[in-house]
Coordinates of C-alpha atoms in Angstrom, one line a residue:
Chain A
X1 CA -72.7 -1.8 120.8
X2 CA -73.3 -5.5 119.6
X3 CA -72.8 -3.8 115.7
X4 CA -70.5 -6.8 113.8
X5 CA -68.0 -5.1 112.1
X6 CA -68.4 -7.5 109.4
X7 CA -71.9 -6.2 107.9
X8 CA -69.8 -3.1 107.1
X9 CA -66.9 -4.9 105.6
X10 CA -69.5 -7.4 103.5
X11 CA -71.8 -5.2 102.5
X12 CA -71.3 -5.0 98.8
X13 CA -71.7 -8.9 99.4
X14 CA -74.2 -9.0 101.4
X15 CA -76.3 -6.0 99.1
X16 CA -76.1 -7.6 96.1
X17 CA -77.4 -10.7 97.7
X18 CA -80.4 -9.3 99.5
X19 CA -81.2 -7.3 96.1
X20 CA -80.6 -10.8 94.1
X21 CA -83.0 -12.5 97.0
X22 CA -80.5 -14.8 98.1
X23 CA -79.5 -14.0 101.3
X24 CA -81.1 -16.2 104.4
X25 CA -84.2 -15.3 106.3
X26 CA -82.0 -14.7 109.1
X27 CA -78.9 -12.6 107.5
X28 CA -82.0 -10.6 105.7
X29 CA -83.2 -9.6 109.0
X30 CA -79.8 -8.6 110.3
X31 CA -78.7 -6.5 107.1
X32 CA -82.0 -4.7 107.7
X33 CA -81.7 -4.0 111.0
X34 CA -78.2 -2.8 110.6
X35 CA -79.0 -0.3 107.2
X36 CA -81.4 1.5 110.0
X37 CA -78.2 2.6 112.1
X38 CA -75.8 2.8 109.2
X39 CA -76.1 5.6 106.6
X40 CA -72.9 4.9 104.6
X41 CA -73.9 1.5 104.3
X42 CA -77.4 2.6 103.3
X43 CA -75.8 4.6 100.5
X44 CA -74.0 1.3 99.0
X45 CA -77.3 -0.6 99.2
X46 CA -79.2 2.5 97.0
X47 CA -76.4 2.8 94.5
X48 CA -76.3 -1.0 94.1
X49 CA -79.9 -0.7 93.5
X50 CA -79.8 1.8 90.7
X51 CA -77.2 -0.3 89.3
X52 CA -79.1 -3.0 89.1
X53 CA -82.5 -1.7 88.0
X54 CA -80.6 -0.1 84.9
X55 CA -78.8 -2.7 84.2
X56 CA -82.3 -4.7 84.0
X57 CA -84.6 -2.2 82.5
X58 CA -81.5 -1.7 79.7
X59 CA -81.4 -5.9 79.2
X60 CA -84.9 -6.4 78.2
X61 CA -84.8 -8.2 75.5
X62 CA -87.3 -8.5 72.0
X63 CA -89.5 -11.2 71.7
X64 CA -88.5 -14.2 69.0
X65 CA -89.8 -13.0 65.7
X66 CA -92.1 -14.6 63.6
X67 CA -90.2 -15.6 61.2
X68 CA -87.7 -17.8 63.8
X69 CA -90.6 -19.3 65.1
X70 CA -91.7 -21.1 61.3
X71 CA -88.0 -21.5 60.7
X72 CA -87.6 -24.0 64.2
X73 CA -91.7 -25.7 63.1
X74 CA -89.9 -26.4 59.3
X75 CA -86.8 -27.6 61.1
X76 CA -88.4 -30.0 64.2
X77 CA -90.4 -31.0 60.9
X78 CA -87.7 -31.8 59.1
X79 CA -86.7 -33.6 62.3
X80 CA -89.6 -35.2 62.5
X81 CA -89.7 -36.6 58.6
X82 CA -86.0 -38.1 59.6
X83 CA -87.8 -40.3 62.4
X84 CA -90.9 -41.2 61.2
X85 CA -89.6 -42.6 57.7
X86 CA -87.5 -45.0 60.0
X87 CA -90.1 -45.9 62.0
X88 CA -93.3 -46.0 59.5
X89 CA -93.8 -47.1 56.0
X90 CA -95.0 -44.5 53.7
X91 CA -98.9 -46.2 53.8
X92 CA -99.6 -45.2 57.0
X93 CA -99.9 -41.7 56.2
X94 CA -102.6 -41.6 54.4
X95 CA -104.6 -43.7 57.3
X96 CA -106.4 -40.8 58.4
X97 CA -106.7 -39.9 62.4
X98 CA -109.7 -40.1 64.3
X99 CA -109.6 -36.3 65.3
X100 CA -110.0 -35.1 61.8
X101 CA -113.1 -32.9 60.4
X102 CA -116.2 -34.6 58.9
X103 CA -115.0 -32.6 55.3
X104 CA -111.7 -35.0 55.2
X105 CA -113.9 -38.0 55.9
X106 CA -115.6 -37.6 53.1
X107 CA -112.6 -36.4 50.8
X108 CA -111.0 -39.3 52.0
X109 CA -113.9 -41.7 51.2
X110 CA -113.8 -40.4 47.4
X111 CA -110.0 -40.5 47.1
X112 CA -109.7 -44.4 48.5
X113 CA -112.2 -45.2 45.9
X114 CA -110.4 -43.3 43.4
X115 CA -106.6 -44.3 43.9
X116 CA -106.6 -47.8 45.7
X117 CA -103.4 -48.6 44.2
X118 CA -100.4 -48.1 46.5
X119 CA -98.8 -44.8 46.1
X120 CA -95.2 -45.6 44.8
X121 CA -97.2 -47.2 41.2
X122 CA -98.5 -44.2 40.3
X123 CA -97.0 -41.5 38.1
X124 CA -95.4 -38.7 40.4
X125 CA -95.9 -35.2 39.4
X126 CA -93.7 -33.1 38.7
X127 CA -94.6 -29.6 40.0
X128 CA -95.5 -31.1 43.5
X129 CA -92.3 -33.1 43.9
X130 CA -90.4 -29.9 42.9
X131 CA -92.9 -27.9 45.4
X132 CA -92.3 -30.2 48.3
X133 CA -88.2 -30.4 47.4
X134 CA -88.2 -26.7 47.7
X135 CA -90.3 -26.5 50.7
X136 CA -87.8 -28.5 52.5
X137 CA -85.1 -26.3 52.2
X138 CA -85.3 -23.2 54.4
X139 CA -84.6 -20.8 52.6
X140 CA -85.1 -17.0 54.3
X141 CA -88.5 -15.6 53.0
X142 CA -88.4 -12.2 51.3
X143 CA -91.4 -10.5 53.0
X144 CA -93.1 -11.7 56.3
X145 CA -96.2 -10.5 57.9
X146 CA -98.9 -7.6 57.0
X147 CA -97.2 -6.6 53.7
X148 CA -97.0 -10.1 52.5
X149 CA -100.4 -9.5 50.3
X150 CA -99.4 -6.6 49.1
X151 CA -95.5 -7.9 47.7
X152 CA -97.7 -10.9 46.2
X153 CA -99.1 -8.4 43.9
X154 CA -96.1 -6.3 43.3
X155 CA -94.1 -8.8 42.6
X156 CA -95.9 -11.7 41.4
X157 CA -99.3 -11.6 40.2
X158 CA -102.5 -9.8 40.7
X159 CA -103.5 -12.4 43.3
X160 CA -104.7 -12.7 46.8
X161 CA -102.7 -14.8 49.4
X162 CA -105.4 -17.6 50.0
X163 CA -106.9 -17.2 53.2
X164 CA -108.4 -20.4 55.6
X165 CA -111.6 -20.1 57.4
X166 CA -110.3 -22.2 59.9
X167 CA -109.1 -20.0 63.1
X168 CA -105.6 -19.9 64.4
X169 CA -104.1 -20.3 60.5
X170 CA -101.2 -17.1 60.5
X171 CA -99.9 -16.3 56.8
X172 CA -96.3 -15.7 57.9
X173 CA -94.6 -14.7 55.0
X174 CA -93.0 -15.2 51.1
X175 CA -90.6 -15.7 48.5
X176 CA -90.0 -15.4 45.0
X177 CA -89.2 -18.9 43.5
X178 CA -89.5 -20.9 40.3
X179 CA -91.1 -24.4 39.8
X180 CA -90.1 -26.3 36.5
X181 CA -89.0 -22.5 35.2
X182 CA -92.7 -21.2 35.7
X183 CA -92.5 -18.0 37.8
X184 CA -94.1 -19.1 41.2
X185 CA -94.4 -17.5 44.9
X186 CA -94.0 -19.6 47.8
X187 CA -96.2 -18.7 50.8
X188 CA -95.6 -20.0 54.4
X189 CA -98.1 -20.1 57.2
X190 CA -98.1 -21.5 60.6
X191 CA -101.5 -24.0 61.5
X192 CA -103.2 -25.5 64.0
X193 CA -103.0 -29.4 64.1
X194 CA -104.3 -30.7 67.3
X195 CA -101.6 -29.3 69.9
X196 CA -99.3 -28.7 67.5
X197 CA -98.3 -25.5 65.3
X198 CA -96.5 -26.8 62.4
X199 CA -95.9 -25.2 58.9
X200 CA -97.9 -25.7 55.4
X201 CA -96.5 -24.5 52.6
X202 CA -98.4 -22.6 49.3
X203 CA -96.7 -22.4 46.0
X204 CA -98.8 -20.2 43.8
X205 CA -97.3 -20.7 39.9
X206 CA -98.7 -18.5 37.4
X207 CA -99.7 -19.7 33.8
X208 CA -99.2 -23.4 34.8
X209 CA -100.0 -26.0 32.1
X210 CA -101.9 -29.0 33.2
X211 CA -99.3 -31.5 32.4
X212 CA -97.1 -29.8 35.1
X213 CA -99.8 -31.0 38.1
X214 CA -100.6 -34.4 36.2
X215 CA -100.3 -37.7 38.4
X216 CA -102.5 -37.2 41.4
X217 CA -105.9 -38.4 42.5
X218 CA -108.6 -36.2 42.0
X219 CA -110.8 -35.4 45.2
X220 CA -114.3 -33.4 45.6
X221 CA -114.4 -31.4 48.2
X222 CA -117.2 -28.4 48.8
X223 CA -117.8 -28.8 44.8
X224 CA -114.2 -28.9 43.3
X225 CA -111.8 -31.3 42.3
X226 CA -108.4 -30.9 44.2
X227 CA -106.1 -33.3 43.3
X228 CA -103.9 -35.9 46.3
X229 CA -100.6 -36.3 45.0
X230 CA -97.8 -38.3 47.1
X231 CA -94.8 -36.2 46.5
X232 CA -91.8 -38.3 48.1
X233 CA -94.1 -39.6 50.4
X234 CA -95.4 -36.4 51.8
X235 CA -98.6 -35.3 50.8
X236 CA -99.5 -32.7 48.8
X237 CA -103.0 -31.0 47.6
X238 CA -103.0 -29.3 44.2
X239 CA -106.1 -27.1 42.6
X240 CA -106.0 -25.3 39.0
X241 CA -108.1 -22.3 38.9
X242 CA -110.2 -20.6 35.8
X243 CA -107.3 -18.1 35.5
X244 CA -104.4 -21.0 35.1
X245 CA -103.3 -20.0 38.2
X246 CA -101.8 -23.7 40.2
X247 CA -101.8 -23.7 43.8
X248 CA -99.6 -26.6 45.6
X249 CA -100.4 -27.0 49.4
X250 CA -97.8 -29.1 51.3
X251 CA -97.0 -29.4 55.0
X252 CA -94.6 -32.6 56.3
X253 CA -96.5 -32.8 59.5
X254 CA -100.0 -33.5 58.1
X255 CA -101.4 -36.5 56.9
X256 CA -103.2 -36.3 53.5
X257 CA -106.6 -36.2 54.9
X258 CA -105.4 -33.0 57.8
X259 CA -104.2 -31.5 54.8
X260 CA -107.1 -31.9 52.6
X261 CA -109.8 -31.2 55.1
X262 CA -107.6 -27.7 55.7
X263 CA -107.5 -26.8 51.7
X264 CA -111.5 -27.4 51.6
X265 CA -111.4 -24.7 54.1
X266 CA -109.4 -22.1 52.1
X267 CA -111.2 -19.0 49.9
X268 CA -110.3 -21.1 46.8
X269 CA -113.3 -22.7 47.3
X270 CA -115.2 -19.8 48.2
X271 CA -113.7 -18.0 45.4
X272 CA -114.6 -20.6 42.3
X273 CA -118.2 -20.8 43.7
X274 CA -118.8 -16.9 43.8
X275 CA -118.0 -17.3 40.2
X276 CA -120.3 -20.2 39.2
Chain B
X1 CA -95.6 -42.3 64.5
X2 CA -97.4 -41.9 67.3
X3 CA -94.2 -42.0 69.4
X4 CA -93.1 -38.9 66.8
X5 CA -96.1 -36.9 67.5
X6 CA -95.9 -37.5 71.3
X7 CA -92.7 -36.4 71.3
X8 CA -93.4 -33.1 69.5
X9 CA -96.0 -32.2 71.6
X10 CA -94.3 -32.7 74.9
X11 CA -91.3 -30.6 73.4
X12 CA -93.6 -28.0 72.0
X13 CA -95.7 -27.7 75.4
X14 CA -92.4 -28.0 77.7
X15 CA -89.7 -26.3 75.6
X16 CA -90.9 -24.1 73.0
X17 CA -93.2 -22.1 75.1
X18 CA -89.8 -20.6 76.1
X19 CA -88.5 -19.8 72.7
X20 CA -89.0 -15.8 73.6
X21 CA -87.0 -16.4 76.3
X22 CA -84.3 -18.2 75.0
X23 CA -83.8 -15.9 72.3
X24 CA -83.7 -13.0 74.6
X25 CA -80.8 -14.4 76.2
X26 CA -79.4 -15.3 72.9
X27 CA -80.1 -11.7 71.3
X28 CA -78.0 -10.1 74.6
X29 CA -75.4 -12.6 74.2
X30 CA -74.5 -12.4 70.6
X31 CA -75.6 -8.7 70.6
X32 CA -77.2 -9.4 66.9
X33 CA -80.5 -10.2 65.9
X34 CA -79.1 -12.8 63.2
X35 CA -76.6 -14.4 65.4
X36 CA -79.4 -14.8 68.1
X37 CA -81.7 -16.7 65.8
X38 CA -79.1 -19.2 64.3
X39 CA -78.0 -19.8 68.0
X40 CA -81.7 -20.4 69.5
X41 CA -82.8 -22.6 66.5
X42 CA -79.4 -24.2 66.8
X43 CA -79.9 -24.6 70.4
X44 CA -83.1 -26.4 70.0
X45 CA -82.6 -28.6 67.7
X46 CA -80.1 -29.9 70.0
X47 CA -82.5 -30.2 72.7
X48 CA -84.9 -31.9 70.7
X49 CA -82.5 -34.4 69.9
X50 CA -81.6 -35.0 73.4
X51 CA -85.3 -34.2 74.4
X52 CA -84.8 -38.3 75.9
X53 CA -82.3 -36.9 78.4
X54 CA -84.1 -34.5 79.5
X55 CA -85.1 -34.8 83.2
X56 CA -89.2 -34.3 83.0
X57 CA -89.2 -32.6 86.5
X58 CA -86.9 -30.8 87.0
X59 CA -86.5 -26.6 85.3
X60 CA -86.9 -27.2 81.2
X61 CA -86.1 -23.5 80.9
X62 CA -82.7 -23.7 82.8
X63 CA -81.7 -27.3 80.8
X64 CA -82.5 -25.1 77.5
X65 CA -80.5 -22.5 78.5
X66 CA -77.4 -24.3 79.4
X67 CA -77.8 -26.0 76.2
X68 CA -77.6 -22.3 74.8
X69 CA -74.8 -21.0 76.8
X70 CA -72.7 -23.9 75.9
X71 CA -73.7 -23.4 72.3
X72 CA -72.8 -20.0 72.6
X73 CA -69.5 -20.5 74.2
X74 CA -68.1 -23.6 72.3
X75 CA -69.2 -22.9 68.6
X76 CA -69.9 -18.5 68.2
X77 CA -67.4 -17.4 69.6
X78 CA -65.1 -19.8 67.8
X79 CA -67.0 -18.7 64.7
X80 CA -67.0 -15.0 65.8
X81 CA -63.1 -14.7 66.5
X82 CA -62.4 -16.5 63.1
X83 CA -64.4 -13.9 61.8
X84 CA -62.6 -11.2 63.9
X85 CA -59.4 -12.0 61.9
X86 CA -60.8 -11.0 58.9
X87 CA -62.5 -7.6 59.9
X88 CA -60.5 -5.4 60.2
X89 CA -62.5 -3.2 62.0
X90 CA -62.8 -5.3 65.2
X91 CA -60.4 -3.7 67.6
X92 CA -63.3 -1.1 67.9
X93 CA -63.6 -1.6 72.0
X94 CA -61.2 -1.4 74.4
X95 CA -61.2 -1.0 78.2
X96 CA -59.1 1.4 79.9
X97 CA -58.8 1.7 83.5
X98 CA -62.5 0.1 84.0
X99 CA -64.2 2.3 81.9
X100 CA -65.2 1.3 79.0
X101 CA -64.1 3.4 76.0
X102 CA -66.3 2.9 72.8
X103 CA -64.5 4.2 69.4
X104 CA -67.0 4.6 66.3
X105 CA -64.7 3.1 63.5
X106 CA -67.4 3.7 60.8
X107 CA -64.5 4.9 57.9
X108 CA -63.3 0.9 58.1
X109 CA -66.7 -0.6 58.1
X110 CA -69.0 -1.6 54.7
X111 CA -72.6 0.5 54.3
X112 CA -74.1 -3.6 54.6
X113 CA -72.2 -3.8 58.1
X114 CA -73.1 -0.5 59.0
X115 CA -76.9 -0.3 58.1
X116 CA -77.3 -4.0 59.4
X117 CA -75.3 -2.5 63.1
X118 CA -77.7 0.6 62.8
X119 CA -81.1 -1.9 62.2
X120 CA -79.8 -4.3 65.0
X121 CA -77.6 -2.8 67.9
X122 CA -78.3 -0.2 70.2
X123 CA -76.3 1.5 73.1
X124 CA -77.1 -1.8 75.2
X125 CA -75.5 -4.0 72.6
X126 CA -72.3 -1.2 72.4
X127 CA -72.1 -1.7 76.3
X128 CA -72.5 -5.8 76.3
X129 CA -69.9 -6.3 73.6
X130 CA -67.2 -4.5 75.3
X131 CA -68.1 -7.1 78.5
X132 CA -65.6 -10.2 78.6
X133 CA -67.7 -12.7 77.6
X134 CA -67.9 -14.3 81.4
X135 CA -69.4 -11.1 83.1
X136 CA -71.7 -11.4 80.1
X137 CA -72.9 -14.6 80.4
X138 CA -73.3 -14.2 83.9
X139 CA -75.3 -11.0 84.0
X140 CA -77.7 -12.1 81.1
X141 CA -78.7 -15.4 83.4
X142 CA -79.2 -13.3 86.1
X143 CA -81.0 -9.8 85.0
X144 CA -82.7 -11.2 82.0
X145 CA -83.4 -14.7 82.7
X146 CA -83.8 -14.4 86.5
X147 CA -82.0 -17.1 87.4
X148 CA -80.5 -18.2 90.9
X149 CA -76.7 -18.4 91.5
X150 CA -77.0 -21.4 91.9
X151 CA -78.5 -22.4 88.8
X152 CA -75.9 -20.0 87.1
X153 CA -73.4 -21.7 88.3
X154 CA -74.3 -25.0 87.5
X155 CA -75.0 -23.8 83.6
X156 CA -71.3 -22.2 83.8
X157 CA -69.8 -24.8 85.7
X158 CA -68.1 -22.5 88.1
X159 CA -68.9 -22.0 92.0
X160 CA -71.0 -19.8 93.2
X161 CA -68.6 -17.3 94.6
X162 CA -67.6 -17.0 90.9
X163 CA -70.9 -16.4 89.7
X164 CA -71.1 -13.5 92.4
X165 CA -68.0 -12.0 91.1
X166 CA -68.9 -12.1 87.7
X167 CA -72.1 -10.6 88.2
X168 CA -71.0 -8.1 90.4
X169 CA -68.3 -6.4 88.0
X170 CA -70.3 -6.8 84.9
X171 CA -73.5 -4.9 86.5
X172 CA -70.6 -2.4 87.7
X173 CA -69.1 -2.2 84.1
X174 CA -72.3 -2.3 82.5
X175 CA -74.0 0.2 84.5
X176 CA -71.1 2.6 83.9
X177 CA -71.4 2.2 80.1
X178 CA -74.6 2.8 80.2
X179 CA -74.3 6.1 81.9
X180 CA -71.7 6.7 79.8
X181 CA -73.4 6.6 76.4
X182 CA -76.6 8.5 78.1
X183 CA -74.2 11.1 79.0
X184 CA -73.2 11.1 75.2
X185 CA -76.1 11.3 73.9
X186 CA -77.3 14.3 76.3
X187 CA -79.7 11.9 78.0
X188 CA -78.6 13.0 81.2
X189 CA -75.8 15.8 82.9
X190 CA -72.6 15.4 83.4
X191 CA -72.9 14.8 87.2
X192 CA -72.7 11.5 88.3
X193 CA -76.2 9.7 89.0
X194 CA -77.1 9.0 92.2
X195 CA -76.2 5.5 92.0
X196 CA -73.0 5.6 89.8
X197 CA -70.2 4.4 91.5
X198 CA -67.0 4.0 89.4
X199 CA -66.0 0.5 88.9
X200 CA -63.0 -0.5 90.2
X201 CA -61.5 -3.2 88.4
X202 CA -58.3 -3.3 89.6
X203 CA -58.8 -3.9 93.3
X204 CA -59.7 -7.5 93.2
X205 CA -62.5 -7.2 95.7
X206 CA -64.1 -10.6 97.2
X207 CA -68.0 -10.7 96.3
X208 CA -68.2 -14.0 97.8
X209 CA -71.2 -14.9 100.0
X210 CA -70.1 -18.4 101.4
X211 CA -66.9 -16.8 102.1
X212 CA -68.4 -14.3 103.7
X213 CA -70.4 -17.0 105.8
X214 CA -67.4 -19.2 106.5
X215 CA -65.5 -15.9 107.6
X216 CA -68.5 -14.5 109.8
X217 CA -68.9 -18.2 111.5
X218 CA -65.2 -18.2 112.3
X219 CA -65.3 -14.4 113.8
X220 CA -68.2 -15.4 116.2
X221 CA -66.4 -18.4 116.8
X222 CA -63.4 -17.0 118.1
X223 CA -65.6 -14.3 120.1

């Protein structure tokens, strides 16, 4: 017999190898041709088998939720806002990129012929700076996914999230917040910009008097005035609707004129034309 | 700006397209869903900071997952025996002989602890968290991340023999836990399963492949 007694003596080496793949073409073709003459060492090789396969059916792990997902796009954002205020000055956001939608174009056309005056002279509002200060700050949302409609009207107001027509846009969740002591309801979704899925925030406040969204430069787009407010230096989009309901839409990884070409997308717009 | 942008995109097209995995590793090493979301987003902020040092060819996933590991070892456990102190209801584990005993301790723990436990953990987590944290770290590289020794090794900075060791007891610890709650929970008969073999911790058995090699060489050698 040319048998090497060590294949016995290794085998719970050698087994745990060959079942991890990392044995050599060579000592794979030995082991094999030994477990043919060798029951007991046939046995080890099963029972290290079973061993393994329930170790890794047991180990499968969940998917990353939703929710951790938007929290790391708010935080590389965040990220993000700490680099590009030392490299950029706060101008060159609203230079508008050449990928962006015909809509912004033209939003963008009105607003530099509305507000040519560089944003640090004009009066900054107070409900968007508060809106884009809390939007900063992860804090944990209180409902995420399907039922986030349904809390919105349970506890907030008899409102609908507002929803984009633009694809990819995912409503991931809310919380219950206040802006300038006006009940409001943030909303967090996750959107498309170019390659990129970053985070835009909504804050819904209920009952909001004008003087609270005052400041910003008013834009047409699909037949309503939204108003361009620099909040900071980020931009923000804010729309008042025939029930006093104030939406703020904010996202620190959009220019103003990504932003507003995405807000002339949302049912707002759809909504205020049905009832013209 | 542009630089920015770039940057964010490469990170988001190399890196975060492994987020599920990375937080499956996490979620098996902290045993707890909240733990493994602070430690991935943790994790990857840290790699986005040192995205610059990041080698562009060579395996993103296994560079974020050393960054993960390391996290893990140097900052939650630190946190986590801090936190030990404090409960009181920590010495719930122990291991006796190899086998690993598992004592519910509900009386000393809050309804929060227990409901958030109940939401969380399962049998698996019960089974990792009496592991020693080595056998642990080692087992979740291999059998949920599919790594090599190799690359194992060089995220734990021990050799490979190591590595084989490690991996060898905690599959055999695990396994047996495993069996052991099943057998609990009427899952399965008291008989052992065909595959059960009892660990044997105290025998310090080599699982060593390049020993084995350098041992086999010098056998035919001396032939």
């Amino acid at each position: 017999m040319t048998q090497p007694v060590s294949l016995c003596e290794g085998i719970e080496t050698l087994s745990m190898a060959y079942l991890d793949d990392e044995l050599a073409a060579e000592e794979r073709r030995e082991l094999e041709l030994h477990l043919v003459e060798c029951a007991s060492c046939r046995r080890h090789l099963d029972a290290e088998r079973a061993d393994i396969e329930l170790v890794r059916s047991a180990l499968v792990a969940p998917p990353a939720p939703d929710l951790l997902k938007a929290r790391i796009a708010t935080m590389l954002d965040a990220e993000d806002r700490v680099a590009a205020r030392v490299e950029r000055s706060r101008w060159t956001r609203y230079v508008l990129p050449g990928s962006a939608v015909f809509a912004a174009a033209a939003a963008l056309l009105v607003f530099l012929g509305v507000g040519m005056q560089p944003p640090e002279a004009r009066r900054i509002a107070t409900a968007p700076r508060e809106v884009v200060r809390q939007q900063t700050r992860s804090l944990p949302l209180e409902v995420q996914g399907a039922s986030t409609g349904s809390w919105l009207r349970q506890h907030f107001a008899p409102v609908e999230p507002p929803r984009f027509t633009e694809p990819g846009i995912q409503l991931v969740g809310a919380r219950a917040t206040a802006i300038q002591g006006h009940d409001a309801a943030l909303l967090r979704y996750l959107v498309n910009v170019g390659s990129n899925r970053v985070s835009l925030t909504a804050v819904l406040i209920a009952n909001v008097p004008d003087e609270l969204f005052s400041g910003g430069d008013p834009v047409r787009v699909g037949g309503l005035t939204l108003h361009l407010h620099d909040a900071n230096g980020l931009p923000a989009v804010s729309y008042i609707d025939e029930n006093r309901m104030g939406y703020v839409f904010t996202s620190e990884r959009m220019t103003a004129g990504e932003l507003l070409s995405l807000v002339g997308t949302s049912d707002l717009i759809g909504r205020a034309q049905q009832l013209r | 700006m542009l630089a920015t942008r770039e940057k964010r995109a490469e990170f988001e097209r190399q890196a975060l397209v492994h987020t599920d995995a990375l937080y499956g590793a996490a979620y098996r090493l902290t045993r707890n869903a909240r733990d493994a979301e602070d430690l991935v987003q943790d994790s990857l902020l840290r790699a986005y900071r040192f995205w610059d040092s990041f080698e562009q060819d060579s395996n993103c996933k296994a560079w974020l997952l050393r960054i993960v590991t390391n996290t893990f070892i140097n900052e939650y456990q630190r946190k986590k025996r801090s936190r030990e102190v404090l409960d009181a209801a920590s010495a719930e584990q122990s291991t006796t002989d190899g086998v690993l005993v598992h004592a519910e301790s509900s009386a000393q723990r809050s309804p929060e602890r227990l409901l958030l436990d109940r939401s969380v953990s399962d049998d698996v987590q019960r089974a990792l968290d009496a592991l020693p944290d080595d056998f642990r770290t080692a087992v979740v590289l291999c059998d949920v991340q599919g790594l090599s020794y190799k690359e194992i090794a060089e995220i734990m900075q021990t050799p490979v023999g190591t590595v084989m060791s490690r991996l060898f007891r905690g599959r055999k610890l695990l396994a047996a836990a495993l069996r052991e709650f099943a057998i609990d929970q009427g899952y399965v008969r008291e008989t052992p399963a065909p595959g059960a073999t009892v660990p044997d911790t105290k025998v310090d058995k080599t699982i060593d492949l390049e020993k084995y090699r350098a041992e086999k060489k010098a056998r035919e050698g001396s032939r």
